[in-house]
Every structure is written in structure tokens, then in C-alpha cells.
XYZ file of C-alpha atoms in Angstrom:
679
model
C 43.194 154.167 9.217
C 44.735 151.122 7.618
C 43.386 152.272 4.261
C 44.788 155.750 4.642
C 48.186 154.347 5.468
C 48.206 152.121 2.386
C 49.928 153.022 -0.877
C 46.675 153.263 -2.840
C 46.012 156.920 -3.777
C 42.553 158.290 -2.950
C 40.040 158.780 -5.768
C 36.566 160.240 -6.128
C 33.563 158.054 -6.636
C 30.926 159.328 -9.085
C 27.375 159.603 -7.935
C 24.603 157.751 -9.819
C 23.360 160.887 -11.552
C 26.916 161.713 -12.653
C 27.206 158.265 -14.187
C 23.885 158.731 -16.010
C 24.788 162.208 -17.258
C 27.378 160.870 -19.701
C 24.785 158.779 -21.508
C 23.241 160.231 -24.683
C 19.560 160.165 -23.685
C 20.059 160.712 -19.996
C 17.547 162.868 -18.142
C 20.397 164.353 -16.090
C 22.236 165.661 -19.126
C 22.233 169.464 -19.405
C 20.724 170.685 -22.646
C 21.211 174.177 -24.104
C 18.031 175.987 -25.192
C 17.610 176.002 -28.911
C 17.809 179.521 -30.425
C 14.636 180.949 -31.841
C 16.466 181.843 -35.063
C 19.139 179.468 -36.243
C 22.569 180.923 -37.192
C 22.341 179.929 -40.859
C 19.304 182.211 -41.234
C 21.492 185.304 -40.637
C 24.010 184.070 -43.186
C 21.343 183.891 -45.865
C 19.829 187.335 -45.174
C 20.276 189.766 -48.065
C 22.544 192.765 -47.613
C 19.628 195.191 -47.831
C 18.201 193.890 -44.544
C 21.392 194.761 -42.677
C 21.516 198.195 -44.299
C 17.913 198.878 -43.346
C 18.528 197.942 -39.697
C 21.609 200.159 -39.514
C 19.667 203.014 -41.103
C 16.973 202.678 -38.456
C 19.651 202.815 -35.776
C 20.813 206.184 -37.114
C 17.278 207.554 -37.081
C 16.827 206.488 -33.468
C 19.974 208.304 -32.345
C 19.480 211.445 -34.434
C 15.785 212.041 -34.153
C 14.481 215.549 -33.597
C 16.036 217.308 -30.568
C 17.994 214.176 -29.698
C 21.550 213.751 -30.931
C 24.345 211.769 -29.330
C 27.069 210.825 -31.845
C 29.113 209.069 -29.147
C 26.263 206.698 -28.357
C 25.615 206.119 -32.043
C 29.242 205.289 -32.836
C 29.493 203.032 -29.790
C 26.471 201.000 -30.903
C 27.820 200.703 -34.433
C 31.161 199.498 -33.125
C 29.558 196.874 -30.885
C 27.377 195.758 -33.770
C 30.428 195.301 -35.989
C 31.865 192.829 -33.448
C 28.829 190.540 -33.672
C 29.645 188.716 -36.886
C 31.307 189.219 -40.234
C 28.010 190.046 -41.892
C 27.280 192.730 -39.327
C 30.861 193.966 -39.563
C 30.522 194.680 -43.282
C 27.227 196.545 -42.822
C 28.241 198.527 -39.730
C 31.739 199.446 -40.922
C 30.510 200.969 -44.161
C 27.879 202.961 -42.288
C 30.309 204.030 -39.594
C 32.830 205.413 -42.077
C 30.394 206.756 -44.663
C 29.407 209.502 -42.190
C 32.352 210.077 -39.889
C 31.499 211.868 -36.667
C 34.829 213.196 -35.398
C 34.443 214.124 -31.736
C 36.719 215.903 -29.329
C 38.224 213.561 -26.764
C 38.907 214.236 -23.112
C 42.356 213.809 -21.647
C 43.172 210.110 -21.291
C 46.503 208.496 -20.372
C 46.247 205.911 -23.178
C 45.778 208.537 -25.880
C 48.803 210.373 -27.265
C 49.186 213.907 -26.017
C 48.747 216.567 -28.665
C 49.618 220.209 -28.838
C 45.968 221.088 -29.371
C 43.916 219.380 -26.703
C 41.112 217.125 -27.858
C 42.449 216.310 -31.342
C 43.739 212.781 -30.701
C 40.719 211.113 -32.274
C 41.116 213.131 -35.440
C 44.729 212.047 -35.835
C 43.893 208.408 -35.103
C 41.155 208.509 -37.753
C 43.538 210.093 -40.219
C 46.108 207.357 -39.599
C 43.460 204.656 -40.096
C 42.311 206.150 -43.395
C 45.870 206.460 -44.661
C 46.766 202.887 -43.736
C 43.531 201.365 -45.087
C 42.630 202.968 -48.455
C 39.613 200.673 -48.842
C 37.957 202.193 -45.790
C 39.018 205.691 -46.868
C 37.008 205.295 -50.059
C 33.849 204.750 -47.970
C 33.940 208.250 -46.437
C 31.316 210.592 -47.885
C 30.706 213.063 -45.047
C 32.864 214.470 -42.261
C 30.952 215.910 -39.292
C 33.182 218.255 -37.311
C 30.809 220.399 -35.275
C 32.887 220.071 -32.123
C 35.968 221.209 -34.010
C 34.014 224.273 -35.148
C 33.585 225.167 -31.482
C 37.231 224.359 -30.799
C 38.264 226.642 -33.672
C 36.044 229.471 -32.477
C 37.398 229.320 -28.916
C 41.061 228.972 -29.972
C 43.490 231.837 -30.453
C 46.932 230.921 -31.768
C 46.012 227.310 -32.517
C 43.487 228.148 -35.252
C 45.878 227.588 -38.129
C 46.974 224.243 -36.722
C 43.343 223.124 -36.335
C 42.642 224.083 -39.954
C 45.725 222.182 -41.138
C 44.652 219.045 -39.275
C 41.173 219.175 -40.807
C 42.724 219.726 -44.231
C 44.953 216.661 -43.819
C 41.874 214.619 -42.879
C 40.079 215.880 -45.994
C 43.027 214.813 -48.144
C 42.730 211.295 -46.703
C 39.141 210.978 -48.046
C 39.274 210.684 -51.863
C 35.476 210.418 -52.341
C 34.430 213.139 -49.880
C 31.106 214.818 -50.685
C 30.388 217.068 -47.691
C 32.321 218.771 -44.924
C 29.619 219.372 -42.342
C 29.652 221.850 -39.444
C 33.165 223.182 -40.014
C 33.266 226.471 -41.884
C 36.011 229.088 -41.646
C 36.222 232.545 -43.253
C 38.030 232.824 -46.567
C 40.366 235.851 -46.637
C 41.283 235.532 -50.355
C 44.656 234.078 -49.420
C 46.023 230.566 -49.467
C 44.835 228.173 -46.774
C 45.231 224.428 -46.719
C 41.566 223.609 -46.140
C 40.316 225.480 -49.201
C 43.090 223.935 -51.260
C 42.250 220.440 -49.993
C 38.537 220.835 -50.730
C 39.296 222.080 -54.242
C 40.852 218.686 -55.071
C 37.789 216.646 -54.033
C 36.064 215.999 -57.375
C 32.987 214.386 -55.797
C 32.204 217.374 -53.572
C 28.461 218.155 -53.555
C 28.246 220.961 -50.999
C 30.436 224.017 -50.489
C 30.135 226.951 -48.080
C 32.121 230.115 -48.759
C 32.273 232.672 -45.930
C 33.971 235.555 -47.698
C 35.702 237.982 -45.359
C 38.059 240.919 -45.758
C 40.768 240.742 -48.370
C 43.946 239.901 -46.468
C 46.020 239.853 -49.657
C 45.947 243.624 -50.163
C 49.334 244.811 -51.271
C 51.360 246.891 -48.880
C 53.391 249.970 -49.752
C 56.618 247.986 -49.763
C 55.200 245.519 -52.261
C 54.155 248.318 -54.575
C 57.754 249.462 -54.738
C 58.835 246.038 -55.979
C 59.591 246.257 -59.738
C 58.126 242.783 -60.331
C 54.672 244.033 -59.356
C 54.340 245.988 -62.575
C 53.523 242.731 -64.372
C 50.293 240.777 -64.031
C 50.497 237.436 -62.213
C 47.454 235.196 -62.371
C 48.521 233.459 -59.165
C 48.268 236.757 -57.267
C 44.867 237.703 -58.691
C 42.111 236.973 -56.102
C 39.557 236.306 -58.845
C 41.767 233.796 -60.648
C 42.607 232.016 -57.399
C 38.961 231.722 -56.461
C 37.988 230.430 -59.905
C 40.755 227.845 -59.676
C 39.459 226.632 -56.311
C 36.047 225.909 -57.878
C 37.156 224.506 -61.218
C 37.061 220.797 -60.290
C 33.580 220.618 -58.773
C 31.494 219.289 -61.626
C 29.214 217.390 -59.192
C 28.577 220.285 -56.810
C 24.839 220.714 -56.192
C 24.719 223.192 -53.260
C 26.662 226.460 -53.079
C 26.550 229.012 -50.259
C 28.315 232.352 -50.796
C 28.069 234.724 -47.851
C 30.031 237.945 -47.614
C 30.559 239.736 -44.328
C 28.458 242.901 -44.379
C 30.482 246.103 -44.229
C 33.880 244.624 -44.934
C 36.617 247.121 -45.697
C 38.101 245.704 -48.886
C 36.366 243.537 -51.450
C 37.896 242.039 -54.613
C 34.530 240.662 -55.728
C 33.538 241.413 -59.293
C 30.935 240.250 -61.797
C 33.359 237.621 -63.110
C 34.145 236.517 -59.575
C 30.536 235.430 -59.006
C 29.160 234.470 -62.382
C 32.390 232.802 -63.485
C 32.316 230.626 -60.389
C 28.658 229.668 -60.753
C 28.956 228.785 -64.426
C 31.752 226.325 -63.660
C 29.237 224.208 -61.726
C 27.000 222.341 -64.219
C 25.205 220.343 -61.502
C 24.330 223.348 -59.316
C 20.757 223.195 -57.993
C 20.705 225.077 -54.650
C 22.197 228.581 -54.501
C 22.521 230.943 -51.526
C 23.864 234.484 -52.044
C 24.050 236.918 -49.143
C 25.703 240.145 -48.053
C 27.350 241.292 -51.288
C 27.789 245.018 -51.758
C 25.986 247.102 -54.363
C 29.062 247.100 -56.602
C 29.593 243.324 -56.406
C 26.055 242.046 -57.009
C 23.772 244.079 -59.261
C 20.691 243.540 -61.418
C 22.928 242.330 -64.225
C 24.463 239.714 -61.919
C 21.033 238.530 -60.795
C 19.766 238.038 -64.333
C 22.951 236.165 -65.285
C 22.276 233.336 -62.824
C 22.111 229.856 -64.379
C 18.892 228.125 -65.276
C 17.605 224.854 -63.788
C 18.041 226.018 -60.215
C 15.931 224.155 -57.684
C 16.338 226.486 -54.674
C 17.404 230.126 -54.558
C 17.941 232.372 -51.573
C 18.784 236.079 -51.924
C 19.631 238.012 -48.782
C 20.927 241.544 -48.051
C 21.749 242.562 -51.627
C 21.451 246.363 -51.844
C 22.586 246.357 -55.482
C 19.347 244.660 -56.610
C 16.227 246.815 -56.967
C 12.636 246.221 -58.035
C 13.436 246.622 -61.697
C 15.991 243.822 -61.617
C 13.695 241.594 -59.544
C 10.804 242.094 -61.949
C 12.968 241.217 -64.919
C 14.216 238.132 -63.099
C 10.693 237.044 -62.072
C 9.403 237.372 -65.631
C 12.280 235.399 -67.176
C 12.596 231.666 -67.704
C 15.137 231.398 -64.881
C 12.410 231.032 -62.218
C 10.331 228.373 -63.964
C 12.331 225.543 -62.382
C 12.431 226.987 -58.844
C 10.752 224.968 -56.120
C 12.008 227.080 -53.196
C 12.450 230.868 -53.242
C 13.617 232.884 -50.224
C 13.898 236.692 -50.207
C 15.434 238.081 -47.006
C 15.889 241.838 -46.493
C 15.626 242.566 -50.206
C 13.357 245.540 -49.405
C 10.908 245.054 -52.260
C 9.208 248.397 -52.809
C 6.487 247.647 -55.330
C 3.596 245.280 -54.833
C 3.813 244.414 -58.519
C 7.284 242.942 -57.982
C 5.957 240.638 -55.297
C 3.048 239.545 -57.480
C 5.479 238.583 -60.268
C 6.973 235.904 -58.010
C 3.531 234.620 -56.995
C 2.266 234.189 -60.521
C 1.791 231.391 -63.093
C 5.357 232.012 -64.310
C 6.664 230.271 -61.166
C 4.608 227.180 -61.881
C 6.757 224.758 -59.845
C 7.147 226.932 -56.738
C 6.446 224.967 -53.525
C 7.968 227.075 -50.753
C 8.080 230.872 -50.664
C 9.634 233.061 -47.965
C 9.716 236.836 -47.740
C 11.118 238.746 -44.780
C 11.800 242.468 -44.814
C 11.166 245.622 -42.831
C 8.863 247.703 -45.043
C 5.674 246.463 -46.608
C 5.454 246.727 -50.417
C 3.139 249.460 -51.652
C 1.153 249.984 -54.835
C 2.276 252.758 -57.108
C -0.281 255.228 -58.414
C -0.069 254.094 -62.047
C -0.408 250.347 -61.372
C -3.468 248.150 -61.110
C -4.144 246.023 -58.075
C -2.432 242.679 -58.769
C -3.344 239.184 -57.632
C -1.216 236.594 -55.867
C -1.678 233.048 -57.114
C 0.211 229.781 -57.198
C -1.122 226.357 -58.089
C 1.536 224.273 -56.317
C 2.622 226.463 -53.411
C 2.622 224.406 -50.206
C 4.169 226.699 -47.597
C 4.572 230.456 -47.269
C 6.487 232.522 -44.723
C 5.087 236.075 -44.755
C 7.062 238.461 -42.547
C 6.685 242.228 -42.927
C 8.211 243.644 -39.774
C 6.661 247.111 -40.151
C 3.355 245.466 -39.195
C 4.652 244.455 -35.782
C 2.436 245.835 -33.049
C 3.029 246.300 -29.332
C 2.979 243.365 -26.996
C -0.417 242.267 -25.635
C -1.307 243.953 -22.371
C -1.076 241.595 -19.387
C -2.581 242.904 -16.177
C -2.151 240.335 -13.379
C -3.452 240.630 -9.853
C -0.297 241.050 -7.743
C -1.911 240.348 -4.421
C -3.235 236.927 -5.387
C -0.636 235.904 -7.992
C -3.354 234.749 -10.360
C -2.763 234.265 -14.033
C -3.778 237.236 -16.196
C -7.294 237.352 -17.480
C -7.928 236.887 -21.174
C -8.517 238.135 -23.760
C -5.505 240.379 -24.066
C -6.233 243.855 -25.310
C -4.824 243.685 -28.817
C -3.855 247.003 -30.409
C -2.226 245.677 -33.547
C -1.825 247.995 -36.552
C -4.056 247.887 -39.580
C -2.930 245.282 -42.156
C -1.085 246.596 -45.173
C -2.372 246.119 -48.688
C 0.006 243.218 -49.379
C -1.268 241.183 -46.422
C -4.878 242.015 -47.244
C -4.436 240.924 -50.854
C -2.765 237.683 -49.810
C -5.606 236.863 -47.417
C -8.224 237.657 -50.046
C -6.516 235.562 -52.735
C -6.163 232.586 -50.375
C -9.838 232.841 -49.471
C -10.881 232.961 -53.123
C -8.990 229.730 -53.888
C -5.951 231.022 -55.795
C -3.675 228.849 -53.607
C -5.308 225.392 -53.816
C -2.247 223.463 -52.591
C -1.372 225.722 -49.646
C -0.971 223.737 -46.415
C 0.964 225.958 -43.989
C 1.275 229.688 -43.273
C 3.767 231.313 -40.949
C 3.034 234.994 -40.425
C 5.024 236.433 -37.508
C 3.236 239.781 -37.840
C -0.404 239.212 -38.729
C -2.393 242.374 -37.923
C -5.951 241.607 -36.857
C -5.383 237.911 -37.664
C -6.344 238.025 -41.333
C -4.166 235.028 -42.213
C -4.830 233.206 -38.958
C -8.568 233.337 -39.639
C -8.051 231.335 -42.846
C -6.298 228.393 -41.144
C -7.439 225.483 -39.020
C -8.296 226.516 -35.462
C -5.533 225.995 -32.939
C -6.203 225.021 -29.354
C -3.310 227.229 -28.286
C -0.630 229.284 -29.986
C 1.684 229.192 -26.967
C 4.595 226.862 -26.399
C 5.507 225.442 -22.971
C 8.091 228.193 -22.491
C 5.438 230.818 -23.192
C 2.989 229.239 -20.774
C 5.524 229.517 -17.952
C 5.357 233.271 -18.399
C 1.680 233.223 -17.488
C 1.553 230.518 -14.826
C 4.754 230.966 -12.804
C 3.707 232.772 -9.578
C 7.117 234.258 -8.615
C 7.464 235.921 -12.009
C 4.294 237.768 -12.697
C 4.706 240.014 -15.687
C 3.329 243.480 -16.178
C 3.072 244.603 -19.772
C 2.318 248.275 -19.906
C 0.563 250.186 -22.602
C 2.630 253.222 -23.641
C -0.188 255.452 -22.395
C -1.060 253.492 -19.223
C 0.897 253.831 -16.006
C 1.423 250.903 -13.608
C -0.961 250.732 -10.643
C 0.385 252.769 -7.749
C -1.008 250.441 -5.088
C 0.684 247.388 -6.558
C 2.040 244.866 -4.128
C 5.555 245.743 -3.035
C 6.517 242.102 -3.191
C 6.707 242.428 -6.978
C 8.750 245.623 -6.950
C 11.975 243.792 -7.896
C 10.581 240.729 -9.657
C 8.627 242.052 -12.585
C 9.168 242.491 -16.287
C 8.464 245.823 -17.938
C 7.337 245.654 -21.524
C 7.092 249.173 -22.892
C 6.347 250.228 -26.418
C 8.732 252.714 -27.955
C 6.681 255.063 -30.130
C 7.980 255.486 -33.629
C 7.059 257.311 -36.764
C 3.853 256.594 -38.610
C 3.966 253.789 -41.133
C 3.915 254.874 -44.736
C 1.669 251.988 -45.732
C -1.042 252.649 -43.170
C -3.486 255.557 -42.946
C -3.202 255.549 -39.168
C -0.184 256.120 -36.983
C 1.126 253.023 -35.279
C 4.309 252.021 -33.495
C 6.914 250.407 -35.683
C 9.276 249.051 -33.073
C 9.006 247.581 -29.649
C 11.628 247.710 -26.944
C 11.788 245.331 -24.038
C 13.401 246.096 -20.679
C 14.077 243.241 -18.288
C 14.686 243.717 -14.586
C 15.418 240.714 -12.379
C 16.840 240.474 -8.929
C 19.865 238.331 -8.265
C 17.696 235.734 -6.578
C 15.305 235.460 -9.501
C 17.919 234.437 -12.080
C 17.127 230.772 -11.898
C 17.076 228.168 -14.566
C 13.572 229.092 -15.600
C 14.371 232.773 -16.050
C 16.133 232.058 -19.326
C 13.064 230.486 -20.860
C 10.780 233.199 -19.481
C 12.947 236.048 -20.752
C 13.352 234.374 -24.108
C 9.614 233.842 -24.452
C 8.800 237.448 -23.611
C 11.663 239.308 -25.267
C 12.170 237.528 -28.547
C 9.951 238.361 -31.539
C 8.632 234.766 -31.892
C 7.379 234.841 -28.317
C 5.636 238.144 -28.827
C 3.989 236.912 -32.021
C 2.693 233.826 -30.270
C 1.213 235.951 -27.485
C -0.618 238.044 -30.056
C -1.916 234.933 -31.825
C -3.073 233.528 -28.487
C -4.852 236.781 -27.654
C -6.828 236.525 -30.894
C -7.739 232.900 -30.147
C -9.035 233.726 -26.669
C -10.799 236.849 -27.868
C -12.695 234.759 -30.440
C -13.795 232.388 -27.669
C -15.476 235.311 -25.922
C -17.581 236.201 -28.956
C -20.947 234.398 -29.315
C -21.364 232.452 -32.552
C -24.739 230.670 -32.138
C -27.504 231.533 -29.667
C -30.180 228.951 -28.781
C -33.467 230.213 -27.350
C -36.383 227.845 -26.742
C -39.732 229.118 -25.477
C -42.763 227.120 -24.433
C -46.289 227.842 -25.785
C -46.832 230.327 -22.976
C -43.858 232.364 -24.093
C -41.670 231.424 -21.146
C -37.974 231.127 -22.045
C -36.881 227.589 -21.228
C -33.462 227.326 -22.909
C -31.065 230.191 -23.417
C -27.660 228.857 -24.405
C -24.834 230.458 -26.293
C -22.104 228.680 -28.270
C -18.997 230.798 -28.511
C -16.812 231.118 -31.559
C -13.257 230.223 -32.473
C -10.401 231.609 -34.553
C -10.111 229.961 -37.946
C -12.058 227.721 -40.299
C -12.949 224.144 -39.476
C -12.836 223.003 -43.099
C -9.482 224.647 -43.816
C -6.496 222.473 -44.696
C -3.970 225.186 -43.845
C -1.936 225.040 -40.651
C -1.026 228.252 -38.834
C 2.618 227.804 -37.789
C 3.841 229.621 -34.670
C 7.241 227.990 -34.162
C 10.465 229.342 -35.732
C 12.942 227.178 -37.569
C 15.330 227.078 -34.587
C 15.111 228.027 -30.915
C 18.343 229.917 -30.509
C 20.510 231.048 -27.618
C 23.132 233.585 -28.648
C 26.730 233.392 -27.418
C 26.968 236.539 -25.282
C 26.862 237.483 -21.628
C 23.954 238.983 -19.737
C 25.521 242.424 -19.855
C 25.741 242.244 -23.618
C 22.104 241.244 -23.795
C 21.101 244.316 -21.819
C 23.184 246.568 -24.016
C 21.702 245.362 -27.252
C 18.121 245.371 -26.096
C 17.834 241.758 -25.077
C 18.864 240.327 -28.394
C 16.270 242.065 -30.526
C 18.382 244.515 -32.454
C 21.853 243.757 -31.147
C 24.871 242.792 -33.099
C 24.643 239.288 -34.382
C 20.981 239.007 -33.517
C 20.110 238.822 -37.180
C 17.193 241.168 -37.721
C 14.603 239.229 -39.677
C 16.341 235.907 -39.070
C 14.681 235.147 -35.746
C 12.196 232.956 -37.593
C 14.192 231.810 -40.619
C 17.372 229.738 -40.498
C 20.435 231.920 -41.075
C 24.124 231.497 -41.719
C 24.731 231.885 -37.992
C 22.836 228.657 -37.375
C 25.045 226.770 -39.823
C 28.304 228.200 -38.463
C 27.247 227.571 -34.819
C 27.122 231.262 -33.911
C 23.819 230.432 -32.238
C 23.407 227.659 -29.704
C 20.318 225.482 -29.844
C 19.671 223.925 -26.444
C 17.771 220.631 -26.366
C 16.206 219.416 -23.137
C 15.623 215.948 -24.541
C 19.240 214.843 -24.112
C 19.527 216.113 -20.554
C 21.341 213.609 -18.392
C 23.178 211.862 -21.238
C 26.842 211.548 -20.312
C 27.954 211.865 -23.909
C 25.660 214.781 -24.757
C 26.591 216.265 -28.090
C 28.932 219.166 -27.404
C 27.489 219.557 -23.968
C 30.429 217.909 -22.280
C 30.256 215.238 -19.628
C 27.427 216.126 -17.342
C 26.668 219.381 -19.126
C 23.035 218.475 -19.560
C 22.583 220.226 -22.920
C 23.249 219.543 -26.540
C 24.540 221.969 -29.129
C 22.913 221.445 -32.482
C 23.944 223.116 -35.720
C 21.685 223.600 -38.689
C 22.512 221.831 -41.905
C 23.159 223.680 -45.144
C 19.948 222.348 -46.678
C 18.015 224.081 -43.869
C 18.915 227.436 -45.422
C 16.581 226.775 -48.350
């Protein structure tokens, strides 16, 4: 107590280990663990190592069926905060491919007239204030703004103007990805902004109706008697494409059946000839007066990829002249969609030694080419062809007959009864030429309609031709399916429990095919009947697998595989000296050739879900022949995939909070095809 009352202030006394801790070699001194890699090692790493690591990060985030731009940009941003070396590598990568996403409402973000565009305006301000970063930008990915534009009404022009202002802030822009609007042959800021980007390498033109048609009042104007180049749609379009000397990919798609069209020979050829670096060309939907045989044979040389689609002005004579010219010698990819080639000789001209560099060939049309009476039977051959897509829709047969046991809910017994039509001459010739070795480099065949499995028998055997969605059709007990032959009635004593939970698949009889000696159905119609309780999450996959042409083709391929397993290939019989049979064993066959290097492909380019309601699907036949379904494009990538008219649902990103265009908690990702997927 006397000490506490004294004037000496209290103080703490250090313990012995605290006194020893201050010494240099003390055992009590805390020591930090030495890093496995010292900091100076990162400073001496070459720049290529950082670029390689960042490139691997992009591949991880954007692998097949997995895409989350928000997660990718977040990781790049965090990586840029690590050090100055990482900042240089991550910043260039982050701005070289700008993923502009729609933002949710947030109090810290400025409120805009068009909801969700705050990030775009912040990016535009950054690029304007920092020209060094603006020069890094090569690609702008605006897939979410494509959806915002499609769902908007009066705000469409404002959205286009904002995208155009962002394009103007990128002086070295090469690609505008996933944002494509129709061009109405009038002035719009986006087309004008893209025309000033000299480094542009990819351009998509969606040509619509001519909105610049003169009205009656304008015709009464005396000034209209003189020609003005600024008011000429052809001159305006040529001016918009005059500064693209580095353009390598051009897509020109015209809306089929448009009312007015200012397109002329000069409109197309004049535009194409202004592009010296053009290598990939897509032309689709032009009328018979806009694109003719003369236009086709005026295409430039040195093309790498060419796709012709829905061009009624081109006939077999023009195609033969084009195939025999020097214009096709440089082609590596050739796609012919709905060109309705009539003669088998025309098709053989494309699969000939003249197309010596051809690697990928695609043909998709309704009628099968025939052989005229005065022509010899040609041969198909190609030394370097790797992949072929062979789709002649007139060879499509009825769906395989599935007869389940309703009382026991067992899976249907195989093999399916397969009543496919007889193969046409074109398919038979292709199978024979492949078997004789005229396609030595062929590695994959995709034949959606392969009567009797002629092409499938030349490929490697597959364990199964069904996908998981197709298997659910056969194994899901509550949704047994009953596919009926057009001449077979459903069993009368069927279990009543399936009266409202079945799927009718009926064949609609059509006229006899002109390329077959026997009558066969040419179309198939699918009717779906579900109760309100059966429309669960799995019903979408089941209906898609059974109603879409790819699902039907896979069922037919699977029926041939299982039918081959029922046929005996080798029979072993061993008898003893007394003649008693000791071993009697049979080895069953398989579909295909074991020594073949060709793969039989059963998956389409994209698994699509169209943007329409259930009532619309019933009206248009379940998406087979409805509007926007794209007859013949169920297997091949179309313009609708690039412009996000179709939705591709990925189950791999389910549960990701920042799912790409799925919204927070949406559980799905919307994926758009790239322009290069069209070729």
C-alpha cells in the first residue's frame, strides 16, 4: 500500500522470454517462413510466361459448355492487383477482349434511362480518358446487349447509339461480337461507326427491307429529278465498306421474302471486290434477281471458306461452271444449304480433283440429286477431305417403332423395327466411293438421314448413338412413349394409367419420292400430348429428343446398332470323336468396321431451344416446320445461332450466380455461336 501511494508510476516488468526475444539469435524470436519462390524470381520472368498463364485462365473459364464472363473478369481484375508485372499482363488481356455485361440495379451506379447500361457507359468513359488502354481493344463482346435490344421497344435506337459510341472509342477494333442489328438501307450510327474502323476483320450484314423507299410526297419534290449519290442505297452501302482493307470474314444475309430490295449485281460484287483480304464469305437469302449465276461466277479468287444458302437465282448450270473454274481451287470449306442441286453431275464436280484443297464439305437440301438420262454415272473423290455432312431430307423415314409394356413400365425391346426408305443413288455412290478408297483422308461423317445405314456401316462401331437426353425417353417410367406405325393401331387393352401421359408419333403419308422406285413417306409429323402434371423439368429434354430431327436420326442409328447385335457373325461348333456337340457358341455382329478411321457423328452443331411459347410450338408442329425453325438448319449452325434467335442451354454452369445471361440464380447460360462457326 505504501508503494501504491508513492509518486512512482507503475511499469510493466518483462518476462525472461521477452527479454531474450529481442536478441538476434534468440530461440524465442518469431521467424517468418521463407517463401518457396523468392520475389526477385517473378521480376525476372519473361513476359511470355505471364501471357501464357493468362491465356490458360481464359480457356478454363470459356471451355465447352461453360462460360461465365463475370467470373473471368473478376479473376483478371484480382490478378492485376497482385503486382505491376501481373497488372501489365492482365490489363492488356482484360481490354483486348472486352466483355460488356448488363448490370443489375445498384445504388452506387448512376441511374440510366435504359436499365443495365451503366457498365457500358463507364467503360466508354475509361476508354476516352485513357487512349493507351483504348488502343488495346480488339474485340467487343455484347451478347447481353443483343438480348436487351431484342426485348426493347422504344429504346432500341438509344441502345444502338450507345454501342456505336463505344465502337468509336476503340480505334483498333477488329470484331464486334454477338451484337448484330438489321440494316434497313438507311443511316444508323452503328453502321457508320463500324465503317470508320480500318482494322475491322469481321462484318455481319443482316439486310432487311428498304426503309428509304421514297414516298409520294417526295416524288413531287422538284429536287428529286436529279441523281444524288448520297440517296442511292448502292452508293451508301459501297461507302460503308470502302475502308475495310483488312476484312477477312463477311456475312451477307438477306431476309427471305422482303417486300422491297435495292440489291443489284453492283451492290454485291462491288462490295466484295473492295475487300482484298477477304477469305471467308457467307451469302444467304438473296432473291433470284439479286444473286444469279453471273454473280456466283464473279466471286473473287483465293477464298478459304464459302457458304451459299437459299439462292433461288443459282441453278445447276451456274454451279457446274463455278465448280469447274479456278475459283474453287483454294477452298478449304464449302457449304451448300438449300441450293436444291438437281443433277448428280453437279455434285460430283464439287467432289472432284478440281477442289484439291477441300477439307470440309456440307450439303443440306430437300430433294436428292438424280442422274439425267444422257449422263454417265460419276464418281465422288477427294484426296484431302476430312469431314462431310450429307443431309438429303427426302430420305428421312418414319420414326422407329417403340412398343413398351404399359403394365410393367419396362423399357422397349430392341431392335426397333426400321422401315427406312431405300437409299438414293447419290448416297449409294458416296458409300461405294468411300469403300473403294477415293476418300483416303476422311475422318468423320454426319448423315442425319442414312437409309439402311450405308454410311454408318463404313465407320467405326459406336457403343451407342443416343445422347443422355435420348436415353431418358426410353428409361423414364412415367413417360413411356408409344410410336405408332401409320398402319398399326394402338393396343385397345393398354393400361389406362398411360391414357394422358403418352407421346404419339404418327407418320404423315406423303407422295412417292421421285428418286426411289418404291413409295415412301417424305415427311413425319409429331404430336405431343402431356398432362399439366407431366410438364416437369425433364419433359423439355424428352420432347426435344423425340420431336426434333436430330433425336429421330439418333434413334434410327441406334436401332441399326442394336439390330446388328442380334445378327450372328461367327458360330463355333465343337464335336467330340463320337459326334456329340460339346460347344455351340455364337458371336453376334456389330454395326461398322473395326479397322475404319471414320467417326459416325450423331450430334448437331448446337442444341437449340427456340424463343417461343408452348402454344406456338404446338401450332408449328413442335418446331419441325414452324416459322424460324430453320428447315435444314437443325444440324448445321445458322444465322439464328449467331444473332441469338436460338437459345443454347448449358447444364454445366447450373448454380453459378453470375451465369452468362442466365441472370442471378437462373441456372442456365445463353450461348451464341461465333461467326466462324458458320463455315
